[in-house]
Structure formats: C-alpha cells, structure tokens
mmCIF file of C-alpha atoms in Angstrom:
data_model
loop_
_atom_site.group_PDB
_atom_site.id
_atom_site.type_symbol
_atom_site.label_atom_id
_atom_site.label_comp_id
_atom_site.label_asym_id
_atom_site.label_seq_id
_atom_site.Cartn_x
_atom_site.Cartn_y
_atom_site.Cartn_z
ATOM 1 C CA MET A 7 -7.527 21.060 -3.285
ATOM 2 C CA SER A 8 -5.583 23.645 -1.662
ATOM 3 C CA SER A 9 -3.321 23.380 1.492
ATOM 4 C CA ASP A 10 -5.866 24.914 3.540
ATOM 5 C CA ASP A 11 -8.151 21.818 2.783
ATOM 6 C CA VAL A 12 -5.920 19.484 4.383
ATOM 7 C CA GLY A 13 -7.309 17.696 7.172
ATOM 8 C CA SER A 14 -10.815 19.072 6.435
ATOM 9 C CA GLN A 15 -11.991 16.057 4.860
ATOM 10 C CA ALA A 16 -15.252 14.365 5.629
ATOM 11 C CA ARG A 17 -13.548 11.512 7.108
ATOM 12 C CA ALA A 18 -10.133 10.001 7.882
ATOM 13 C CA LYS A 19 -7.828 8.914 4.923
ATOM 14 C CA VAL A 20 -6.610 5.496 4.937
ATOM 15 C CA PHE A 21 -2.917 4.776 3.762
ATOM 16 C CA GLY A 22 -1.731 1.224 2.974
ATOM 17 C CA ILE A 23 1.694 1.696 3.714
ATOM 18 C CA GLY A 24 2.964 -1.913 3.096
ATOM 19 C CA LEU A 25 5.430 -2.820 -0.213
ATOM 20 C CA MET A 26 4.128 -4.173 -3.122
ATOM 21 C CA LYS A 27 3.215 -7.991 -3.007
ATOM 22 C CA THR A 28 2.237 -8.076 0.738
ATOM 23 C CA GLY A 29 -1.749 -8.045 -0.069
ATOM 24 C CA THR A 30 -2.219 -4.283 -1.376
ATOM 25 C CA SER A 31 -4.563 -5.693 -4.120
ATOM 26 C CA SER A 32 -6.727 -7.394 -1.364
ATOM 27 C CA LEU A 33 -6.641 -4.477 0.886
ATOM 28 C CA HIS A 34 -7.456 -2.030 -1.623
ATOM 29 C CA GLU A 35 -10.823 -4.132 -2.683
ATOM 30 C CA ALA A 36 -11.576 -4.820 1.008
ATOM 31 C CA LEU A 37 -11.439 -1.033 1.426
ATOM 32 C CA GLU A 38 -13.816 -0.432 -1.857
ATOM 33 C CA LEU A 39 -16.261 -2.921 -0.355
ATOM 34 C CA LEU A 40 -16.398 -0.961 3.008
ATOM 35 C CA GLY A 41 -17.361 2.321 1.009
ATOM 36 C CA TYR A 42 -13.908 3.957 0.619
ATOM 37 C CA LYS A 43 -12.850 5.435 -2.941
ATOM 38 C CA SER A 44 -9.881 3.608 -2.924
ATOM 39 C CA LEU A 45 -6.738 4.042 -5.375
ATOM 40 C CA HIS A 46 -4.720 1.225 -5.921
ATOM 41 C CA ASN A 47 -1.048 1.637 -7.729
ATOM 42 C CA GLY A 48 -2.414 3.854 -10.206
ATOM 43 C CA GLY A 49 0.601 3.223 -12.372
ATOM 44 C CA MET A 50 3.571 5.656 -13.148
ATOM 45 C CA GLU A 51 1.291 8.563 -13.595
ATOM 46 C CA THR A 52 0.294 8.452 -10.178
ATOM 47 C CA LEU A 53 3.985 7.957 -8.812
ATOM 48 C CA TRP A 54 5.084 11.065 -10.790
ATOM 49 C CA THR A 55 1.928 12.965 -9.913
ATOM 50 C CA VAL A 56 2.591 12.281 -5.796
ATOM 51 C CA THR A 57 6.316 12.868 -6.356
ATOM 52 C CA ARG A 58 5.604 16.150 -8.075
ATOM 53 C CA ALA A 59 3.531 17.217 -5.005
ATOM 54 C CA VAL A 60 6.447 16.100 -2.649
ATOM 55 C CA ASP A 61 9.057 18.124 -4.724
ATOM 56 C CA GLU A 62 6.988 21.137 -4.673
ATOM 57 C CA GLY A 63 6.368 21.062 -0.913
ATOM 58 C CA LYS A 64 2.800 20.409 -1.425
ATOM 59 C CA PRO A 65 0.746 17.702 0.399
ATOM 60 C CA LEU A 66 1.143 14.097 -0.977
ATOM 61 C CA LEU A 67 -2.213 14.198 -2.361
ATOM 62 C CA TYR A 68 -2.578 17.417 -3.630
ATOM 63 C CA TYR A 69 -2.733 16.577 -7.337
ATOM 64 C CA LEU A 70 -4.956 13.540 -6.909
ATOM 65 C CA ASP A 71 -8.689 13.536 -7.055
ATOM 66 C CA PRO A 72 -9.953 15.190 -3.557
ATOM 67 C CA ASP A 73 -12.791 12.439 -3.333
ATOM 68 C CA LEU A 74 -10.209 9.552 -2.854
ATOM 69 C CA ASP A 75 -9.778 8.616 0.852
ATOM 70 C CA ALA A 76 -8.016 5.417 0.914
ATOM 71 C CA PHE A 77 -4.438 4.588 -1.124
ATOM 72 C CA SER A 78 -2.556 1.598 -1.396
ATOM 73 C CA ASP A 79 0.836 0.325 -3.216
ATOM 74 C CA ILE A 80 1.620 3.953 -4.376
ATOM 75 C CA PHE A 81 5.529 4.072 -3.956
ATOM 76 C CA PRO A 82 6.128 7.722 -2.831
ATOM 77 C CA ILE A 83 3.034 7.365 -0.265
ATOM 78 C CA VAL A 84 4.550 4.075 1.032
ATOM 79 C CA TYR A 85 8.062 5.827 1.763
ATOM 80 C CA TYR A 86 6.629 9.295 2.651
ATOM 81 C CA PHE A 87 4.015 8.156 5.225
ATOM 82 C CA HIS A 88 5.336 10.143 7.684
ATOM 83 C CA LEU A 89 4.388 13.189 5.646
ATOM 84 C CA ALA A 90 0.783 11.909 5.191
ATOM 85 C CA ASP A 91 0.552 11.442 8.863
ATOM 86 C CA VAL A 92 1.568 15.290 9.338
ATOM 87 C CA GLN A 93 -0.273 16.620 6.522
ATOM 88 C CA TYR A 94 -3.828 14.274 7.087
ATOM 89 C CA PRO A 95 -4.440 14.714 10.461
ATOM 90 C CA GLY A 96 -6.395 11.645 12.154
ATOM 91 C CA SER A 97 -5.406 9.168 9.259
ATOM 92 C CA ARG A 98 -5.264 5.701 9.519
ATOM 93 C CA PHE A 99 -2.143 3.532 8.601
ATOM 94 C CA ILE A 100 -2.276 -0.065 7.559
ATOM 95 C CA LEU A 101 1.030 -2.031 7.134
ATOM 96 C CA THR A 102 0.383 -4.949 5.136
ATOM 97 C CA VAL A 103 3.251 -7.712 5.927
ATOM 98 C CA ARG A 104 4.330 -10.817 4.427
ATOM 99 C CA ASP A 105 6.839 -13.484 5.367
ATOM 100 C CA LEU A 106 10.444 -12.606 3.798
ATOM 101 C CA ASP A 107 10.975 -15.620 1.687
ATOM 102 C CA ASP A 108 7.356 -15.927 0.452
ATOM 103 C CA TRP A 109 7.647 -11.950 -0.366
ATOM 104 C CA LEU A 110 11.172 -12.438 -2.169
ATOM 105 C CA ASP A 111 9.573 -15.214 -4.223
ATOM 106 C CA SER A 112 6.543 -13.401 -5.230
ATOM 107 C CA ARG A 113 8.325 -10.006 -5.876
ATOM 108 C CA ARG A 114 10.975 -12.287 -8.129
ATOM 109 C CA ARG A 115 8.541 -13.840 -10.087
ATOM 110 C CA HIS A 116 6.776 -10.231 -10.694
ATOM 111 C CA VAL A 117 9.871 -8.986 -11.951
ATOM 112 C CA GLU A 118 10.528 -12.066 -14.545
ATOM 113 C CA LYS A 119 6.763 -11.573 -15.761
ATOM 114 C CA ASP A 120 7.606 -7.875 -16.181
ATOM 115 C CA GLN A 121 11.060 -9.062 -18.298
ATOM 116 C CA GLU A 122 9.093 -11.578 -20.613
ATOM 117 C CA ARG A 123 6.533 -8.768 -21.115
ATOM 118 C CA LYS A 124 9.392 -6.317 -22.123
ATOM 119 C CA ALA A 125 11.156 -8.936 -24.133
ATOM 120 C CA ALA A 126 7.840 -9.417 -26.153
ATOM 121 C CA GLY A 127 7.212 -5.668 -26.429
ATOM 122 C CA ASN A 128 4.261 -5.675 -24.167
ATOM 123 C CA CYS A 129 5.894 -3.612 -21.243
ATOM 124 C CA GLN A 130 6.384 -0.111 -21.315
ATOM 125 C CA GLU A 131 7.192 0.259 -17.647
ATOM 126 C CA GLY A 132 7.831 -1.935 -14.542
ATOM 127 C CA PHE A 133 10.557 -3.651 -12.415
ATOM 128 C CA LEU A 134 12.736 -5.125 -14.449
ATOM 129 C CA LYS A 135 15.774 -6.180 -12.159
ATOM 130 C CA VAL A 136 16.041 -8.964 -9.579
ATOM 131 C CA ASP A 137 18.030 -7.740 -6.873
ATOM 132 C CA ILE A 138 17.251 -10.311 -3.895
ATOM 133 C CA ASP A 139 19.802 -8.697 -1.263
ATOM 134 C CA ALA A 140 18.457 -5.168 -1.843
ATOM 135 C CA TRP A 141 14.778 -6.377 -1.452
ATOM 136 C CA ALA A 142 15.548 -8.266 1.910
ATOM 137 C CA THR A 143 17.068 -5.093 3.149
ATOM 138 C CA GLU A 144 14.328 -2.873 1.867
ATOM 139 C CA HIS A 145 11.713 -5.481 3.489
ATOM 140 C CA ARG A 146 13.625 -5.305 6.743
ATOM 141 C CA ARG A 147 14.003 -1.546 6.862
ATOM 142 C CA HIS A 148 10.592 -0.456 5.939
ATOM 143 C CA GLU A 149 8.779 -2.676 8.392
ATOM 144 C CA ALA A 150 11.226 -1.515 11.087
ATOM 145 C CA VAL A 151 10.673 2.127 10.155
ATOM 146 C CA VAL A 152 6.977 2.007 10.403
ATOM 147 C CA ARG A 153 6.870 0.067 13.560
ATOM 148 C CA ALA A 154 9.154 2.559 15.311
ATOM 149 C CA TYR A 155 7.378 5.265 14.084
ATOM 150 C CA PHE A 156 4.000 4.191 15.730
ATOM 151 C CA ALA A 157 5.640 2.401 18.529
ATOM 152 C CA ASP A 158 3.933 5.118 20.733
ATOM 153 C CA ARG A 159 0.519 5.512 18.757
ATOM 154 C CA PRO A 160 -0.426 1.595 18.127
ATOM 155 C CA ALA A 161 -4.058 2.770 17.565
ATOM 156 C CA ASP A 162 -3.281 4.571 14.405
ATOM 157 C CA LEU A 163 -1.420 1.687 13.031
ATOM 158 C CA LEU A 164 -2.823 -1.710 11.875
ATOM 159 C CA VAL A 165 -0.448 -4.328 10.868
ATOM 160 C CA PHE A 166 -2.123 -6.622 8.643
ATOM 161 C CA ASN A 167 -0.977 -10.168 7.710
ATOM 162 C CA LEU A 168 -3.030 -11.440 4.815
ATOM 163 C CA THR A 169 -1.033 -14.394 4.534
ATOM 164 C CA GLY A 170 -1.194 -15.141 8.182
ATOM 165 C CA GLY A 171 -4.964 -15.193 7.949
ATOM 166 C CA ASP A 172 -5.861 -11.857 9.009
ATOM 167 C CA GLY A 173 -9.151 -10.735 7.130
ATOM 168 C CA TRP A 174 -12.422 -8.747 8.072
ATOM 169 C CA GLU A 175 -12.316 -8.613 11.650
ATOM 170 C CA PRO A 176 -8.772 -6.583 12.355
ATOM 171 C CA LEU A 177 -9.510 -4.418 9.428
ATOM 172 C CA CYS A 178 -13.102 -3.445 10.364
ATOM 173 C CA ASP A 179 -12.163 -3.224 13.991
ATOM 174 C CA PHE A 180 -9.298 -0.704 13.253
ATOM 175 C CA LEU A 181 -11.425 1.096 10.770
ATOM 176 C CA GLY A 182 -14.691 1.090 12.885
ATOM 177 C CA HIS A 183 -16.776 -0.659 10.628
ATOM 178 C CA PRO A 184 -19.212 -3.651 10.991
ATOM 179 C CA VAL A 185 -18.014 -6.708 9.407
ATOM 180 C CA PRO A 186 -19.678 -7.035 5.822
ATOM 181 C CA ASP A 187 -21.670 -10.095 4.745
ATOM 182 C CA ALA A 188 -19.114 -10.880 2.409
ATOM 183 C CA LEU A 189 -16.215 -13.163 1.678
ATOM 184 C CA PHE A 190 -12.711 -11.159 2.377
ATOM 185 C CA PRO A 191 -11.670 -10.349 -1.147
ATOM 186 C CA TRP A 192 -8.201 -12.106 -1.228
ATOM 187 C CA ARG A 193 -6.650 -11.545 -4.411
ATOM 188 C CA LYS A 194 -3.766 -13.251 -6.360
ATOM 189 C CA ARG A 195 -3.860 -15.594 -3.395
ATOM 190 C CA PRO A 196 -1.367 -18.666 -3.317
ATOM 191 C CA ARG A 197 -3.017 -21.865 -2.229
ATOM 192 C CA ALA A 198 -1.027 -21.882 0.903
ATOM 193 C CA TRP A 199 -2.530 -18.858 1.994
ATOM 194 C CA ALA A 200 -5.337 -18.986 5.140
ATOM 195 C CA THR A 201 -8.840 -19.347 3.880
ATOM 196 C CA PRO A 202 -11.759 -16.912 4.870
#
C-alpha cells in the first residue's frame, strides 16, 4: 500500500488500543464475528513490521496486509495510536480497560508462564520480567493519555470494560452494527467476570 492509499479504505479501520491482558483476545474475536478482518497480536514479526514503518516515517500499517481492517494487542499501534488517528482518518478506537489490581495479577501470571516456558526451552520470545511498579505506572499513564487525547472527540473512542460486563451492545452501538445472534466471545475469562 502506498501512502497515497491512506484513508481510502472501503471502511474505517478499528484500532484496539488497550494494553495486553485487558480483553484484547475477546475484542478480536468479536470484531471477526462482526465481519472485520482482524489481526490480534501477530507476535514479534508484526511488532517489528509496524515498528519498521514508524522508523521509516511510513503509515503504521504500511507493511501489513491491506485487507486488514481491525487491530488489537499490537504494541506499537497501542502506543502510537495518535499516528493511526492522523494516518487513517475516520478510524474508530477501542480502549479495553481492566481494574488495575486484576490487570497486574493477570500480567504477573502471564510473565510467570513465559518464564516457565523459557526454562523448559519452549519460549523464544515474550515478557520475562515481573515489574509491578512499572506496570502500574504504565497502566495509569496509558489510560490517562488515551482519555485525554480523545476528550474532545468522545464519539471516536469506546472505553470497553469486559470485566465490568460490557459486551455486544456498547461495541455494536459504537461501530454501527446490529447485535449478532450469538454469545459474546469472552476469552480467557475468569469466573468472576460478568456473564453474557
């Protein structure tokens, strides 16, 4: 895709800009059920591909499949969401959120699993250091930055709290889709999460 094609997509891009462990897998599956061609995480290859585009001054999605129209849990997109906003006019942004203590516990468990896999020789990449204080700062700062950025444009941002019970209704209302006749695809859901 050339830079001339930016903004000429058939429909607006949807960017999930919540941090990992905030329901991004569920968001990805929900977007697919709504008919989006969604990319979730994509591993280190996607991270480096998007980072390369940023470093070269190209649009964030320059090296990705041009048919993709939804993205979640892709580190450079999450943190460079303001570039996506400028480069892809009319895009919609979804900030998945989660209670800080629950999020810290989930992220710690995620890292501990990566550590176990690394020790067993089954992990070539991943997060391997637990840093609760840095994570708490990251959580607070990211949410504050996103909310401040969209403060004057609330129609362009959905704050989506899956652990608080959000599901099809707020998502479909935000994206202009009818609610599908299917259960919301909550993934990796602890028992304490709300039921559909």
